[in-house]
Amino acid sequence: RKVGVALKGVPYVTTHDGRTIRYPDPLVKVNDTVMVDIETGKIKDFIKFDSGNLCMITGGHNLGRVGVVQHRE
């Protein structure tokens, strides 16, 4: 949800569920999907939100459908 810099220049990422992850990969941007290791709280992997990537619909009448991102608004 949010990527920023805290006090003393510490970079951080805030997730949709309120987790704050310090010192993330510099390539992680807002709207990217991150895979977090629950035990350590660190980012294991991330997927860019970009045209051409696979996606799964998580709400509405098309719930559960898989498709390819055509464009971003």
Short mmCIF file of C-alpha atoms in Angstrom, two decimals:
data_model
loop_
_atom_site.label_atom_id
_atom_site.label_comp_id
_atom_site.label_asym_id
_atom_site.label_seq_id
_atom_site.Cartn_x
_atom_site.Cartn_y
_atom_site.Cartn_z
CA ARG A 1 0.00 0.00 0.00
CA LYS A 2 2.76 2.42 0.83
CA VAL A 3 6.49 2.73 0.26
CA GLY A 4 8.40 5.39 2.13
CA VAL A 5 11.38 6.48 4.16
CA ALA A 6 11.16 6.73 7.96
CA LEU A 7 13.33 8.62 10.41
CA LYS A 8 17.07 8.48 9.79
CA GLY A 9 16.50 7.36 6.19
CA VAL A 10 15.19 3.85 6.92
CA PRO A 11 13.15 2.61 3.91
CA TYR A 12 9.94 0.69 4.64
CA VAL A 13 6.92 -0.93 3.00
CA THR A 14 3.43 -1.04 4.53
CA THR A 15 1.20 -3.95 3.45
CA HIS A 16 -2.59 -4.15 3.13
CA ASP A 17 -2.88 -5.85 6.55
CA GLY A 18 -0.87 -3.22 8.43
CA ARG A 19 2.53 -4.92 8.50
CA THR A 20 5.54 -2.65 8.23
CA ILE A 21 8.60 -4.23 6.61
CA ARG A 22 11.86 -2.34 7.01
CA TYR A 23 14.69 -2.40 4.46
CA PRO A 24 12.73 -3.92 1.52
CA ASP A 25 14.20 -4.58 -1.91
CA PRO A 26 14.55 -1.16 -3.63
CA LEU A 27 12.65 -2.51 -6.66
CA VAL A 28 9.42 -3.04 -4.64
CA LYS A 29 6.87 -0.33 -5.47
CA VAL A 30 3.24 0.42 -4.54
CA ASN A 31 0.72 -2.19 -5.87
CA ASP A 32 3.37 -4.94 -6.22
CA THR A 33 2.63 -8.34 -4.67
CA VAL A 34 5.08 -9.45 -1.98
CA MET A 35 5.54 -12.91 -0.47
CA VAL A 36 6.36 -12.52 3.22
CA ASP A 37 7.92 -15.18 5.45
CA ILE A 38 5.62 -15.13 8.51
CA GLU A 39 8.29 -16.41 10.93
CA THR A 40 10.93 -13.81 10.08
CA GLY A 41 8.71 -11.04 8.68
CA LYS A 42 11.00 -10.58 5.68
CA ILE A 43 10.12 -10.39 1.98
CA LYS A 44 10.97 -13.66 0.21
CA ASP A 45 9.85 -12.65 -3.30
CA PHE A 46 7.77 -10.04 -5.11
CA ILE A 47 5.86 -9.72 -8.39
CA LYS A 48 5.63 -6.41 -10.23
CA PHE A 49 2.17 -5.04 -11.04
CA ASP A 50 2.71 -4.47 -14.76
CA SER A 51 1.08 -5.17 -18.12
CA GLY A 52 1.51 -8.74 -19.35
CA ASN A 53 1.62 -10.39 -15.90
CA LEU A 54 -0.85 -13.06 -14.78
CA CYS A 55 -3.51 -12.03 -12.28
CA MET A 56 -6.40 -13.56 -10.35
CA ILE A 57 -9.63 -11.65 -9.72
CA THR A 58 -10.39 -11.51 -5.98
CA GLY A 59 -13.75 -9.76 -5.95
CA GLY A 60 -16.97 -9.17 -7.87
CA HIS A 61 -18.82 -11.35 -10.38
CA ASN A 62 -15.57 -12.57 -11.97
CA LEU A 63 -14.17 -13.87 -8.66
CA GLY A 64 -11.56 -16.59 -9.17
CA ARG A 65 -10.93 -15.97 -12.85
CA VAL A 66 -7.34 -15.86 -14.05
CA GLY A 67 -6.20 -13.48 -16.75
CA VAL A 68 -3.42 -11.28 -18.06
CA VAL A 69 -3.10 -7.60 -17.09
CA GLN A 70 -3.79 -5.63 -20.29
CA HIS A 71 -3.27 -2.09 -18.99
CA ARG A 72 -3.20 -0.09 -15.76
CA GLU A 73 -5.50 2.81 -14.97
#
